[in-house]
Amino acid sequence: MTRLLTALVMVLAVVAQRPAGAVVTGSIFGPGSQSFPIAVVPLRALGGDPGGRIGQEFARALSRDLQLSGYFKLLDPATFVEKPDSVGLTAAETDFVGWAAVGASEVVKGGVLVAGDQVTVEVRMFDVPGRRDVPEVGRRFSGSRGEVGRMAHKTADRILEVLTGERGPFDSRIALTSTRGGRLKEVYTYAFDQDAPTKVTTVRSIVVGPHWRPDLRSILFASYEQHQPRLYQVDLLTRGVRPVIPKGVFLNGAWSPDGTRLLVTREIAGNSDIYLYDAGGSEIRRLTDHWGIDVSPAWAPDGRRFVFCSARAGSPQIYVLDVGGGDPRRVSHAGSYNTSPAWSPKGDTVAWATRGAGGFQIVVQPLDGEPRTITERGSNEDPSWSPDGRYLVFSSTRAGRQTLWMADREGRTQNELTGGVGGDSSPAWSPRTE
Amino acid sequence: MRSVGWWSWMLVAVLCAPLAGGCKKQGPSPEDGVGGPDGAGALGEEGVGGGGAGGAGGSSLARAQQGLSPEEDGVLRDVPFGYDSYELEGEAGDAVERNLRWLRENPRAKVEIEGHCDNRGTIEYNLALGAKRAGSVKDHLVEQGIDATRLSTISYGKELPVCSEETEACWVRNRRAHLVVLGR
């Protein structure tokens, strides 16, 4: 009888224990609610990291990702009850009482060991009320010095997965065009731990509309390098640039999610229409045939439909069409100028830019639902979805010059991503790096 | 002997600039019906571009590659357009008439018609709108008897503005078809 009672008590104890950050679903919980007060302690230097620089770099990148996600309140390091040079890496060595007193719900800490160019990072997350290590987050990473940023992004994405049920998007990159290196735009890439984007092309002409190939090995863009705009791709390893479609004038293009086909805007005799091409550069079929402007195709994640911008009804609006052809169906019903659509990787939701009095604002709308405007300051253009479908990156002029900003799909969080001199445009958020 | 004013030399430079430029392009190809030059892009190369002394002439892109602002008017008149429009109306008629006259008086001249937009549209839509504007001008000139093979078109959207102020005065200057003499 006592055995049964003991078993019962044990079962109740397990059931009653608050799991670390129980997954909460529902619309009241989302980015912008800042639900989790979290402390990110710089990694303890276990050897080979003089001054703890790598440990700080990891913490800084992780903190920024968590802050951008909109789910966290990052605690001020001045209040930390454990210091980087003396943190313990186990629950037994964690001052849960102290952390609770400063308001932390989660604590992230760990250590870093450097030997030559090999960096080993051990990171753990502790649930403060539960007084325990959260094993789903704990991980050891091994890599080169240059991969520390990605280690932080993978940790952030994992923390988000455990606490929100959805893996985070930060182990990814953004392609963009920018004039920050000169008068004329070039293609750049940006990772979330960078201070500024990295230049990828030196075309010295006009470049527009960068789009990732799904294997992340190259970026597609239109360039006037050969006088008329054409589609090219730049190999990210070699930085070599080569044409994608040998003949014709093309204003933009986008790879299908499986990387085998391209939707492109082709211009003939002043008129722009959407075409489907294969990866080898051969035309598969013409998809629009209208005297009105048809431009900016964006694939659905199922690879069978796409949205695009058409002025066939007299003003630019968003339409959806099957990749097999047919009659486009109108998607945008409010406003007189709707353009630059992007289809969420998760479900039938589309974002685009709508023109208002002061400039462009970003709109998010389920395909057959109601639009929601998620920006209001400055002029905001060219939205692109995060791989988890929760966020959008776009260009914005609200900070005085054009830089990239990130917002969650409901617009509750808005954060500047690239700063500095700006001149950034046309962002494209890559799939996750692996 | 009376000395020739400096302005005379400027005028000569402007008129001779297209001849001085090394335009290595082939003639308009049948590609895409636009007759856009298609080969090794001479106008796209740095330092080359039909622009001669004093930075006169040259395509807007070639000028930008040389650090120069796009030209307004030039040998031929810029054709203005209304907001979001590619119709030739109002003052456009004047500019087109003057360009028509020039083209008839210079029967061997080849011209590229650039379509430009103000910055109140988005990048890609404006590339398409600029193409429409250039196409409108070309269609009209051809209707009036100019040989289509003399005319090529290209769109620069809002990528090469002549000004950047958020004012109607600036927007009106950017909504234009700009005609560049390629050779005669």
Coordinates of C-alpha atoms in Angstrom, one line a residue:
Chain A
M1 CA 0.0 0.0 0.0
T2 CA 2.8 2.4 0.9
R3 CA 4.5 1.5 -2.4
L4 CA 1.4 2.5 -4.3
L5 CA 1.1 5.8 -2.3
T6 CA 4.8 6.6 -3.0
A7 CA 4.3 6.0 -6.6
L8 CA 1.2 8.2 -6.6
V9 CA 3.1 11.0 -4.8
M10 CA 5.9 10.7 -7.3
V11 CA 3.6 10.9 -10.2
L12 CA 1.9 14.0 -8.7
A13 CA 5.3 15.6 -8.1
V14 CA 6.2 15.1 -11.7
V15 CA 2.9 16.4 -13.0
A16 CA 3.0 19.4 -10.6
Q17 CA 6.5 20.5 -11.6
R18 CA 6.3 23.5 -13.8
P19 CA 8.0 22.6 -17.0
A20 CA 10.5 25.2 -18.2
G21 CA 8.5 27.8 -20.2
A22 CA 5.5 25.7 -21.0
V23 CA 4.6 26.1 -24.6
V24 CA 1.8 28.5 -24.8
T25 CA -0.2 28.9 -28.0
G26 CA -2.9 31.4 -28.9
S27 CA -2.8 34.9 -30.3
I28 CA -2.4 36.7 -27.0
F29 CA 1.1 35.2 -26.8
G30 CA 3.4 36.2 -29.5
P31 CA 6.3 38.5 -30.4
G32 CA 5.9 41.8 -28.7
S33 CA 4.5 40.4 -25.5
Q34 CA 8.0 40.1 -23.9
S35 CA 6.9 37.2 -21.9
F36 CA 10.3 35.8 -20.8
P37 CA 12.7 37.8 -18.6
I38 CA 16.0 36.2 -19.5
A39 CA 19.6 36.7 -18.5
V40 CA 22.3 35.9 -21.0
V41 CA 25.7 35.6 -19.3
P42 CA 28.8 36.0 -21.4
L43 CA 30.5 32.6 -21.7
R44 CA 33.1 31.7 -19.2
A45 CA 36.6 31.5 -20.7
L46 CA 37.8 28.0 -20.1
G47 CA 41.0 28.5 -21.9
G48 CA 42.4 30.4 -24.8
D49 CA 39.9 33.3 -24.8
P50 CA 41.9 36.2 -23.3
G51 CA 39.7 39.0 -22.1
G52 CA 36.7 36.7 -22.7
R53 CA 36.1 38.3 -26.1
I54 CA 34.6 35.2 -27.7
G55 CA 32.4 34.6 -24.7
Q56 CA 31.1 38.2 -25.0
E57 CA 30.6 37.9 -28.7
F58 CA 28.5 34.8 -28.3
A59 CA 26.4 36.5 -25.6
R60 CA 26.0 39.6 -27.6
A61 CA 24.8 37.8 -30.7
L62 CA 22.5 35.6 -28.7
S63 CA 21.0 38.5 -26.8
R64 CA 20.4 40.4 -30.0
D65 CA 18.5 37.5 -31.6
L66 CA 16.4 37.0 -28.5
Q67 CA 15.7 40.7 -28.3
L68 CA 14.7 40.8 -32.0
S69 CA 12.4 37.9 -31.5
G70 CA 10.1 40.0 -29.3
Y71 CA 9.5 37.3 -26.8
F72 CA 12.0 38.3 -24.2
K73 CA 13.0 41.0 -21.8
L74 CA 16.8 40.9 -21.7
L75 CA 18.0 41.6 -18.2
D76 CA 20.7 44.2 -17.6
P77 CA 24.1 42.5 -17.1
A78 CA 24.7 44.9 -14.2
T79 CA 22.2 43.0 -12.2
F80 CA 23.6 39.5 -12.9
V81 CA 24.2 37.5 -9.7
E82 CA 26.7 35.3 -11.5
K83 CA 29.7 36.7 -13.3
P84 CA 31.2 35.2 -16.5
D85 CA 34.5 34.4 -15.0
S86 CA 33.0 32.3 -12.2
V87 CA 29.7 30.9 -13.5
G88 CA 29.1 27.2 -12.8
L89 CA 27.8 25.1 -15.7
T90 CA 25.5 22.9 -13.7
A91 CA 22.2 23.4 -11.8
A92 CA 24.0 22.7 -8.6
E93 CA 26.3 25.6 -9.2
T94 CA 23.5 28.0 -10.1
D95 CA 22.2 30.6 -7.7
F96 CA 18.5 30.2 -8.5
V97 CA 17.4 32.2 -5.5
G98 CA 19.6 35.1 -6.6
W99 CA 18.4 34.9 -10.2
A100 CA 14.8 34.8 -9.0
A101 CA 15.4 37.9 -6.9
V102 CA 16.5 39.9 -9.9
G103 CA 13.5 38.7 -11.9
A104 CA 15.0 36.2 -14.2
S105 CA 12.8 33.4 -15.5
E106 CA 15.6 31.9 -17.7
V107 CA 19.3 32.1 -17.5
V108 CA 21.7 31.2 -20.3
K109 CA 25.3 30.6 -19.5
G110 CA 28.2 28.4 -20.5
G111 CA 31.8 28.2 -21.3
V112 CA 34.1 28.5 -24.3
L113 CA 37.4 26.8 -25.0
V114 CA 39.7 28.0 -27.7
A115 CA 42.6 25.9 -29.1
G116 CA 44.2 27.5 -32.2
D117 CA 41.3 28.2 -34.6
Q118 CA 39.1 25.6 -33.0
V119 CA 36.4 26.9 -30.7
T120 CA 34.3 24.7 -28.5
V121 CA 31.2 26.3 -26.9
E122 CA 29.2 24.7 -24.2
V123 CA 25.9 26.4 -23.5
R124 CA 23.1 25.7 -21.1
M125 CA 19.8 27.3 -20.3
F126 CA 18.4 27.1 -16.8
D127 CA 14.8 27.4 -15.8
V128 CA 14.8 29.5 -12.7
P129 CA 11.5 28.7 -11.1
G130 CA 12.0 25.1 -11.9
R131 CA 15.6 25.2 -10.6
R132 CA 16.8 23.0 -13.3
D133 CA 18.8 22.7 -16.5
V134 CA 16.7 22.6 -19.6
P135 CA 18.3 19.7 -21.5
E136 CA 16.6 20.5 -24.8
V137 CA 18.6 23.7 -25.1
G138 CA 21.9 22.5 -23.7
R139 CA 24.5 21.9 -26.5
R140 CA 28.1 21.7 -27.3
F141 CA 29.3 23.3 -30.5
S142 CA 32.7 22.9 -32.2
G143 CA 33.8 25.0 -35.0
S144 CA 36.1 27.7 -36.2
R145 CA 36.5 31.2 -34.8
G146 CA 34.3 32.5 -37.6
E147 CA 31.4 30.2 -36.7
V148 CA 30.8 31.6 -33.3
G149 CA 28.0 33.8 -34.6
R150 CA 26.2 30.8 -36.1
M151 CA 26.5 29.0 -32.8
A152 CA 24.7 31.8 -31.1
H153 CA 22.0 31.9 -33.8
K154 CA 21.4 28.1 -33.5
T155 CA 21.1 28.5 -29.7
A156 CA 18.6 31.4 -30.1
D157 CA 16.6 29.3 -32.6
R158 CA 16.6 26.4 -30.2
I159 CA 15.5 28.5 -27.2
L160 CA 12.6 29.8 -29.3
E161 CA 11.7 26.3 -30.3
V162 CA 11.6 25.2 -26.7
L163 CA 9.7 28.2 -25.3
T164 CA 7.3 29.0 -28.2
G165 CA 7.0 25.7 -30.0
E166 CA 8.4 27.1 -33.2
R167 CA 12.1 27.1 -34.1
G168 CA 13.6 30.6 -34.5
P169 CA 14.8 32.1 -37.8
F170 CA 18.1 33.6 -36.9
D171 CA 20.5 30.9 -38.3
S172 CA 19.9 32.4 -41.8
R173 CA 21.0 35.4 -43.8
I174 CA 19.5 38.3 -45.6
A175 CA 20.5 39.3 -49.2
L176 CA 20.1 42.9 -50.1
T177 CA 21.2 45.7 -52.5
S178 CA 23.0 48.7 -51.0
T179 CA 24.8 51.8 -52.0
R180 CA 26.8 51.9 -48.8
G181 CA 29.9 51.0 -50.7
G182 CA 29.5 53.5 -53.6
R183 CA 27.1 55.4 -55.8
L184 CA 25.7 52.3 -57.5
K185 CA 24.0 49.4 -55.8
E186 CA 25.8 46.1 -55.3
V187 CA 24.5 42.8 -53.8
Y188 CA 25.3 42.4 -50.1
T189 CA 24.6 39.7 -47.5
Y190 CA 23.8 40.2 -43.8
A191 CA 23.9 37.8 -40.9
F192 CA 22.3 38.7 -37.6
D193 CA 25.5 39.0 -35.7
Q194 CA 27.1 41.4 -38.1
D195 CA 27.5 45.2 -37.5
A196 CA 27.2 45.8 -41.2
P197 CA 26.3 43.9 -44.4
T198 CA 29.1 42.3 -46.4
K199 CA 29.5 43.2 -50.1
V200 CA 29.3 40.3 -52.5
T201 CA 29.4 41.8 -56.0
T202 CA 31.5 44.4 -57.8
V203 CA 29.3 44.8 -60.9
R204 CA 29.6 48.6 -61.0
S205 CA 26.2 48.8 -62.7
I206 CA 22.6 48.8 -61.5
V207 CA 21.6 45.7 -59.6
V208 CA 18.1 45.0 -58.4
G209 CA 16.0 42.3 -56.8
P210 CA 18.4 39.8 -55.1
H211 CA 16.9 36.3 -54.5
W212 CA 18.4 33.3 -52.8
R213 CA 18.8 30.0 -54.6
P214 CA 17.3 27.5 -52.1
D215 CA 20.6 25.7 -51.6
L216 CA 22.1 29.1 -50.5
R217 CA 25.1 28.7 -52.8
S218 CA 24.2 31.7 -55.0
I219 CA 22.1 34.8 -55.2
L220 CA 20.0 35.7 -58.3
F221 CA 19.7 39.3 -59.3
A222 CA 19.0 41.6 -62.3
S223 CA 21.8 43.7 -63.6
Y224 CA 22.4 46.2 -66.3
E225 CA 26.0 45.1 -66.8
Q226 CA 25.3 44.2 -70.4
H227 CA 23.3 47.3 -71.1
Q228 CA 19.8 45.8 -70.9
P229 CA 18.7 44.3 -67.5
R230 CA 19.3 40.6 -67.4
L231 CA 19.3 37.9 -64.8
Y232 CA 22.7 36.8 -63.2
Q233 CA 23.7 34.8 -60.2
V234 CA 26.7 35.4 -58.0
D235 CA 28.3 32.3 -56.5
L236 CA 28.8 33.0 -52.8
L237 CA 32.0 30.9 -52.5
T238 CA 33.8 32.1 -55.6
R239 CA 32.1 35.4 -56.0
G240 CA 31.9 34.6 -59.7
V241 CA 29.0 36.1 -61.6
R242 CA 27.3 34.4 -64.5
P243 CA 24.2 35.0 -66.6
V244 CA 21.2 32.8 -65.9
I245 CA 19.1 33.3 -69.0
P246 CA 21.1 34.0 -72.1
K247 CA 18.7 36.0 -74.2
G248 CA 16.0 38.6 -73.4
V249 CA 15.4 41.5 -71.1
F250 CA 14.4 40.6 -67.6
L251 CA 13.5 42.9 -64.7
N252 CA 13.5 40.3 -61.9
G253 CA 13.4 36.6 -61.1
A254 CA 12.9 34.2 -58.2
W255 CA 13.8 30.6 -57.7
S256 CA 11.1 28.0 -57.0
P257 CA 11.3 26.5 -53.5
D258 CA 12.9 23.3 -54.9
G259 CA 15.4 25.3 -57.0
T260 CA 14.4 23.8 -60.3
R261 CA 12.5 26.7 -61.9
L262 CA 12.4 30.4 -62.1
L263 CA 9.5 32.9 -62.2
V264 CA 10.7 35.9 -64.1
T265 CA 9.4 39.3 -65.3
R266 CA 10.3 39.6 -69.0
E267 CA 10.1 42.8 -70.9
I268 CA 9.3 42.9 -74.6
A269 CA 8.6 46.1 -76.6
G270 CA 7.8 48.1 -73.4
N271 CA 5.5 45.5 -71.9
S272 CA 6.3 43.4 -68.9
D273 CA 4.9 39.9 -68.3
I274 CA 5.5 36.9 -66.1
Y275 CA 7.1 33.8 -67.5
L276 CA 8.2 30.4 -66.1
Y277 CA 11.7 29.2 -66.9
D278 CA 13.7 26.2 -66.0
A279 CA 17.0 26.3 -64.1
G280 CA 18.9 25.9 -67.4
G281 CA 17.5 29.1 -68.7
S282 CA 14.9 27.8 -71.1
E283 CA 11.3 29.1 -71.2
I284 CA 8.7 26.7 -70.0
R285 CA 5.6 28.8 -70.4
R286 CA 4.3 32.4 -70.6
L287 CA 2.0 33.0 -67.6
T288 CA 0.6 36.5 -68.2
D289 CA -0.3 38.0 -71.6
H290 CA -1.8 41.4 -70.9
W291 CA -0.9 45.0 -72.0
G292 CA -1.0 46.1 -68.4
I293 CA 2.2 45.9 -66.3
D294 CA 2.7 42.4 -64.7
V295 CA 5.8 42.2 -62.5
S296 CA 7.4 40.9 -59.3
P297 CA 6.3 37.2 -59.1
A298 CA 6.7 35.5 -55.7
W299 CA 6.4 31.7 -55.2
A300 CA 4.1 30.0 -52.8
P301 CA 5.9 27.5 -50.6
D302 CA 4.1 24.6 -52.4
G303 CA 5.8 25.6 -55.7
R304 CA 2.4 25.4 -57.5
R305 CA 1.1 29.0 -57.2
F306 CA 2.5 32.5 -57.0
V307 CA 1.5 36.0 -56.4
F308 CA 2.5 39.0 -58.5
C309 CA 1.7 42.6 -59.1
S310 CA -0.4 43.6 -62.0
A311 CA -1.9 46.9 -63.2
R312 CA -4.4 45.2 -65.5
A313 CA -7.3 46.7 -63.6
G314 CA -5.9 50.2 -63.9
S315 CA -3.7 50.4 -60.8
P316 CA -1.1 48.1 -59.3
Q317 CA -2.7 45.3 -57.3
I318 CA -1.8 41.8 -56.0
Y319 CA -3.0 38.7 -57.9
V320 CA -2.5 35.0 -57.4
L321 CA -2.1 32.5 -60.2
D322 CA -1.3 28.9 -60.7
V323 CA 2.1 28.1 -62.1
G324 CA 0.3 25.9 -64.7
G325 CA -1.4 29.0 -66.1
G326 CA -5.0 30.2 -66.0
D327 CA -6.8 33.4 -65.0
P328 CA -5.2 35.5 -62.2
R329 CA -7.4 36.0 -59.2
R330 CA -7.2 39.3 -57.4
V331 CA -5.9 39.3 -53.8
S332 CA -5.6 42.9 -52.7
H333 CA -8.9 44.8 -52.4
A334 CA -8.0 48.0 -50.5
G335 CA -5.8 50.9 -51.6
S336 CA -4.8 52.2 -55.0
Y337 CA -1.3 50.9 -55.2
N338 CA -0.3 47.5 -54.0
T339 CA 3.0 46.0 -55.0
S340 CA 6.1 43.8 -54.2
P341 CA 4.3 40.8 -52.8
A342 CA 5.9 38.0 -50.8
W343 CA 4.3 34.7 -49.8
S344 CA 4.9 33.3 -46.3
P345 CA 6.8 30.0 -46.1
K346 CA 4.1 28.9 -43.6
G347 CA 0.6 29.0 -45.0
D348 CA -1.4 31.1 -47.4
T349 CA -0.5 34.5 -46.1
V350 CA 0.9 37.3 -48.3
A351 CA 2.8 40.5 -47.4
W352 CA 3.2 43.4 -49.7
A353 CA 3.8 47.2 -49.8
T354 CA 0.8 49.5 -50.1
R355 CA 1.2 53.2 -50.9
G356 CA -0.3 55.7 -48.5
A357 CA 0.0 59.4 -47.9
G358 CA 3.5 59.5 -46.5
G359 CA 5.0 56.6 -48.4
F360 CA 4.7 52.8 -48.4
Q361 CA 3.5 50.6 -45.6
I362 CA 3.7 46.9 -45.2
V363 CA 0.5 44.9 -45.3
V364 CA 0.0 41.3 -44.2
Q365 CA -3.1 39.4 -45.4
P366 CA -4.2 35.8 -45.5
L367 CA -4.9 35.1 -49.2
D368 CA -8.6 35.4 -48.8
G369 CA -8.7 37.3 -45.5
E370 CA -8.5 40.8 -44.2
P371 CA -5.4 43.0 -44.7
R372 CA -3.5 44.3 -41.7
T373 CA -1.1 47.2 -42.0
I374 CA 1.9 46.5 -39.8
T375 CA 4.0 49.6 -40.2
E376 CA 3.2 53.3 -39.9
R377 CA 6.3 55.4 -39.9
G378 CA 8.5 56.3 -42.8
S379 CA 8.3 54.6 -46.2
N380 CA 8.6 50.8 -46.0
E381 CA 9.2 48.7 -49.1
D382 CA 9.9 45.1 -50.4
P383 CA 8.9 42.8 -47.5
S384 CA 10.5 39.4 -47.3
W385 CA 9.4 36.6 -44.9
S386 CA 11.6 34.9 -42.3
P387 CA 11.9 31.1 -42.7
D388 CA 9.6 30.5 -39.7
G389 CA 6.9 32.7 -41.1
R390 CA 6.8 34.9 -38.0
Y391 CA 8.7 37.9 -39.2
L392 CA 9.3 40.2 -42.1
V393 CA 12.3 42.1 -43.2
F394 CA 11.9 45.2 -45.4
S395 CA 13.5 48.5 -46.1
S396 CA 12.4 51.6 -44.2
T397 CA 13.3 55.3 -44.2
R398 CA 11.9 56.0 -40.8
A399 CA 15.3 56.5 -39.2
G400 CA 16.3 59.2 -41.6
R401 CA 18.0 57.1 -44.3
Q402 CA 17.0 53.8 -45.9
T403 CA 18.0 50.7 -43.8
L404 CA 16.6 47.3 -43.2
W405 CA 14.1 46.8 -40.5
M406 CA 12.4 43.7 -39.0
A407 CA 8.9 43.4 -37.7
D408 CA 6.8 40.4 -36.5
R409 CA 3.8 39.6 -38.8
E410 CA 1.5 41.6 -36.6
G411 CA 3.7 44.6 -36.3
R412 CA 4.0 44.6 -32.6
T413 CA 7.8 44.6 -32.7
Q414 CA 9.8 46.8 -35.0
N415 CA 13.6 46.8 -34.9
E416 CA 16.3 48.2 -37.1
L417 CA 18.7 45.5 -38.5
T418 CA 21.3 47.4 -40.5
G419 CA 22.4 50.8 -39.4
G420 CA 25.3 53.0 -40.3
V421 CA 25.1 54.9 -43.5
G422 CA 22.2 52.9 -44.9
G423 CA 21.3 53.0 -48.6
D424 CA 19.9 49.4 -48.1
S425 CA 17.1 48.1 -50.2
S426 CA 15.4 45.0 -51.6
P427 CA 16.0 42.5 -48.7
A428 CA 15.5 38.8 -49.3
W429 CA 15.5 36.5 -46.2
S430 CA 17.2 33.2 -46.9
P431 CA 16.0 29.8 -45.8
R432 CA 17.7 28.5 -42.7
T433 CA 21.3 27.8 -43.2
E434 CA 20.8 24.1 -42.9
Chain B
M1 CA 39.9 88.7 -85.3
R2 CA 37.1 88.5 -82.8
S3 CA 37.7 85.7 -80.2
V4 CA 35.2 83.0 -80.0
G5 CA 33.3 83.0 -76.7
W6 CA 33.8 79.9 -74.5
W7 CA 30.2 79.1 -74.9
S8 CA 30.7 78.5 -78.6
W9 CA 33.2 75.8 -77.7
M10 CA 30.7 74.3 -75.3
L11 CA 28.1 74.2 -78.0
V12 CA 30.6 72.5 -80.3
A13 CA 31.5 70.0 -77.6
V14 CA 27.9 69.2 -77.0
L15 CA 27.2 68.6 -80.7
C16 CA 30.4 66.6 -81.2
A17 CA 30.2 64.6 -78.1
P18 CA 28.3 61.7 -79.6
L19 CA 30.9 61.4 -82.3
A20 CA 33.7 61.4 -79.8
G21 CA 32.3 58.6 -77.7
G22 CA 33.4 55.1 -78.5
C23 CA 30.2 53.3 -78.9
K24 CA 31.1 49.8 -79.8
K25 CA 27.6 48.4 -79.9
Q26 CA 26.1 46.6 -82.7
G27 CA 23.0 48.1 -84.2
P28 CA 19.6 47.3 -82.7
S29 CA 18.9 43.6 -82.8
P30 CA 15.5 42.1 -83.4
E31 CA 15.5 40.8 -79.8
D32 CA 12.4 41.4 -77.9
G33 CA 11.1 43.8 -80.5
V34 CA 12.7 46.7 -78.7
G35 CA 15.8 46.8 -80.8
G36 CA 17.9 47.1 -77.7
P37 CA 21.6 46.7 -78.4
D38 CA 22.5 43.3 -77.1
G39 CA 26.1 42.6 -77.3
A40 CA 29.0 43.4 -75.1
G41 CA 27.5 46.4 -73.5
A42 CA 29.6 49.3 -74.5
L43 CA 27.3 51.8 -72.8
G44 CA 27.5 49.7 -69.6
E45 CA 31.3 49.8 -69.4
E46 CA 33.0 52.1 -67.1
G47 CA 34.5 55.1 -68.7
V48 CA 32.9 54.5 -72.1
G49 CA 29.6 55.9 -73.1
G50 CA 29.2 58.4 -75.8
G51 CA 29.8 61.1 -73.4
G52 CA 32.5 63.5 -74.4
A53 CA 34.0 66.7 -73.3
G54 CA 32.5 68.4 -70.4
G55 CA 30.4 65.4 -69.4
A56 CA 27.8 66.2 -72.0
G57 CA 25.6 63.4 -73.4
G58 CA 25.9 59.7 -72.7
S59 CA 23.4 57.3 -71.2
S60 CA 22.3 57.9 -67.7
L61 CA 23.9 54.7 -66.5
A62 CA 27.2 55.5 -68.2
R63 CA 27.2 58.9 -66.6
A64 CA 26.5 57.4 -63.2
Q65 CA 29.4 55.0 -63.6
Q66 CA 31.6 58.0 -64.2
G67 CA 30.2 59.7 -61.2
L68 CA 28.0 62.1 -63.1
S69 CA 24.4 62.9 -62.6
P70 CA 21.9 61.9 -65.3
E71 CA 21.4 64.6 -67.8
E72 CA 18.2 66.5 -68.2
D73 CA 17.3 67.2 -71.8
G74 CA 20.4 67.3 -73.8
V75 CA 20.4 67.3 -77.6
L76 CA 16.9 66.0 -77.4
R77 CA 14.1 67.0 -75.0
D78 CA 13.0 65.0 -72.0
V79 CA 9.4 63.9 -72.4
P80 CA 7.5 64.4 -69.2
F81 CA 4.8 62.0 -67.8
G82 CA 2.0 62.2 -65.3
Y83 CA 1.9 60.4 -62.0
D84 CA 1.9 56.6 -62.5
S85 CA 1.2 57.2 -66.2
Y86 CA 2.8 56.3 -69.5
E87 CA 0.5 58.3 -71.7
L88 CA 1.8 61.1 -73.8
E89 CA -0.3 64.1 -72.9
G90 CA 0.0 67.8 -72.2
E91 CA 3.6 69.1 -72.3
A92 CA 4.8 65.8 -73.6
G93 CA 3.4 66.7 -77.0
D94 CA 5.8 69.7 -77.2
A95 CA 8.9 67.7 -76.4
V96 CA 7.9 64.9 -78.7
E97 CA 7.4 67.3 -81.6
R98 CA 10.8 68.9 -81.1
N99 CA 12.4 65.5 -80.9
L100 CA 10.6 64.4 -84.1
R101 CA 11.9 67.4 -85.9
W102 CA 15.4 66.7 -84.8
L103 CA 15.2 63.1 -85.8
R104 CA 13.9 64.1 -89.3
E105 CA 16.8 66.6 -89.6
N106 CA 19.3 64.0 -88.6
P107 CA 18.1 61.0 -90.6
R108 CA 21.1 58.8 -89.7
A109 CA 21.0 59.4 -86.0
K110 CA 20.2 56.5 -83.7
V111 CA 18.6 57.3 -80.4
E112 CA 18.0 55.3 -77.1
I113 CA 14.9 56.2 -75.2
E114 CA 15.3 55.8 -71.5
G115 CA 12.3 55.4 -69.3
H116 CA 12.6 56.9 -65.8
C117 CA 10.2 57.2 -62.7
D118 CA 9.9 59.3 -59.6
N119 CA 10.7 57.5 -56.3
R120 CA 7.1 57.1 -55.2
G121 CA 6.8 53.7 -56.7
T122 CA 8.6 50.6 -55.7
I123 CA 11.8 49.4 -57.4
E124 CA 10.5 46.6 -59.6
Y125 CA 7.2 48.2 -60.5
N126 CA 9.0 51.3 -61.6
L127 CA 11.3 49.3 -63.8
A128 CA 8.2 48.1 -65.6
L129 CA 6.7 51.6 -65.7
G130 CA 9.9 53.1 -67.1
A131 CA 9.7 50.5 -69.9
K132 CA 6.2 51.5 -70.7
R133 CA 7.2 55.2 -70.9
A134 CA 10.1 54.5 -73.2
G135 CA 7.8 52.3 -75.3
S136 CA 5.1 55.0 -75.5
V137 CA 7.6 57.5 -76.9
K138 CA 9.1 55.0 -79.4
D139 CA 5.6 54.0 -80.6
H140 CA 4.6 57.6 -81.2
L141 CA 7.8 58.4 -83.1
V142 CA 7.4 55.3 -85.2
E143 CA 3.8 56.2 -85.9
Q144 CA 5.0 59.6 -87.1
G145 CA 7.3 58.0 -89.6
I146 CA 10.6 57.5 -87.9
D147 CA 12.3 54.2 -88.8
A148 CA 11.9 51.8 -85.8
T149 CA 15.5 50.5 -86.2
R150 CA 16.8 53.9 -85.3
L151 CA 15.2 53.8 -81.9
S152 CA 16.0 51.5 -78.9
T153 CA 14.4 51.6 -75.5
I154 CA 15.6 50.9 -71.9
S155 CA 14.1 51.3 -68.5
Y156 CA 15.9 52.6 -65.5
G157 CA 12.9 52.8 -63.2
K158 CA 13.7 55.0 -60.3
E159 CA 17.4 53.9 -60.2
L160 CA 18.9 57.0 -61.8
P161 CA 17.0 60.1 -60.6
V162 CA 18.1 63.6 -61.4
C163 CA 17.1 64.8 -57.9
S164 CA 16.0 63.3 -54.6
E165 CA 13.9 65.8 -52.8
E166 CA 10.5 64.6 -51.7
T167 CA 8.7 67.4 -53.6
E168 CA 6.4 67.6 -56.5
A169 CA 9.0 69.8 -58.3
C170 CA 11.5 67.0 -58.1
W171 CA 9.1 64.2 -58.8
V172 CA 8.0 65.9 -62.0
R173 CA 11.6 66.1 -63.2
N174 CA 12.2 62.4 -62.6
R175 CA 9.0 61.2 -64.4
R176 CA 10.6 61.4 -67.9
A177 CA 11.7 59.7 -71.0
H178 CA 15.2 60.8 -71.7
L179 CA 16.6 60.5 -75.2
V180 CA 20.3 59.8 -75.8
V181 CA 21.9 60.1 -79.2
L182 CA 24.0 57.1 -79.9
G183 CA 25.5 58.1 -83.1
R184 CA 24.8 59.7 -86.4

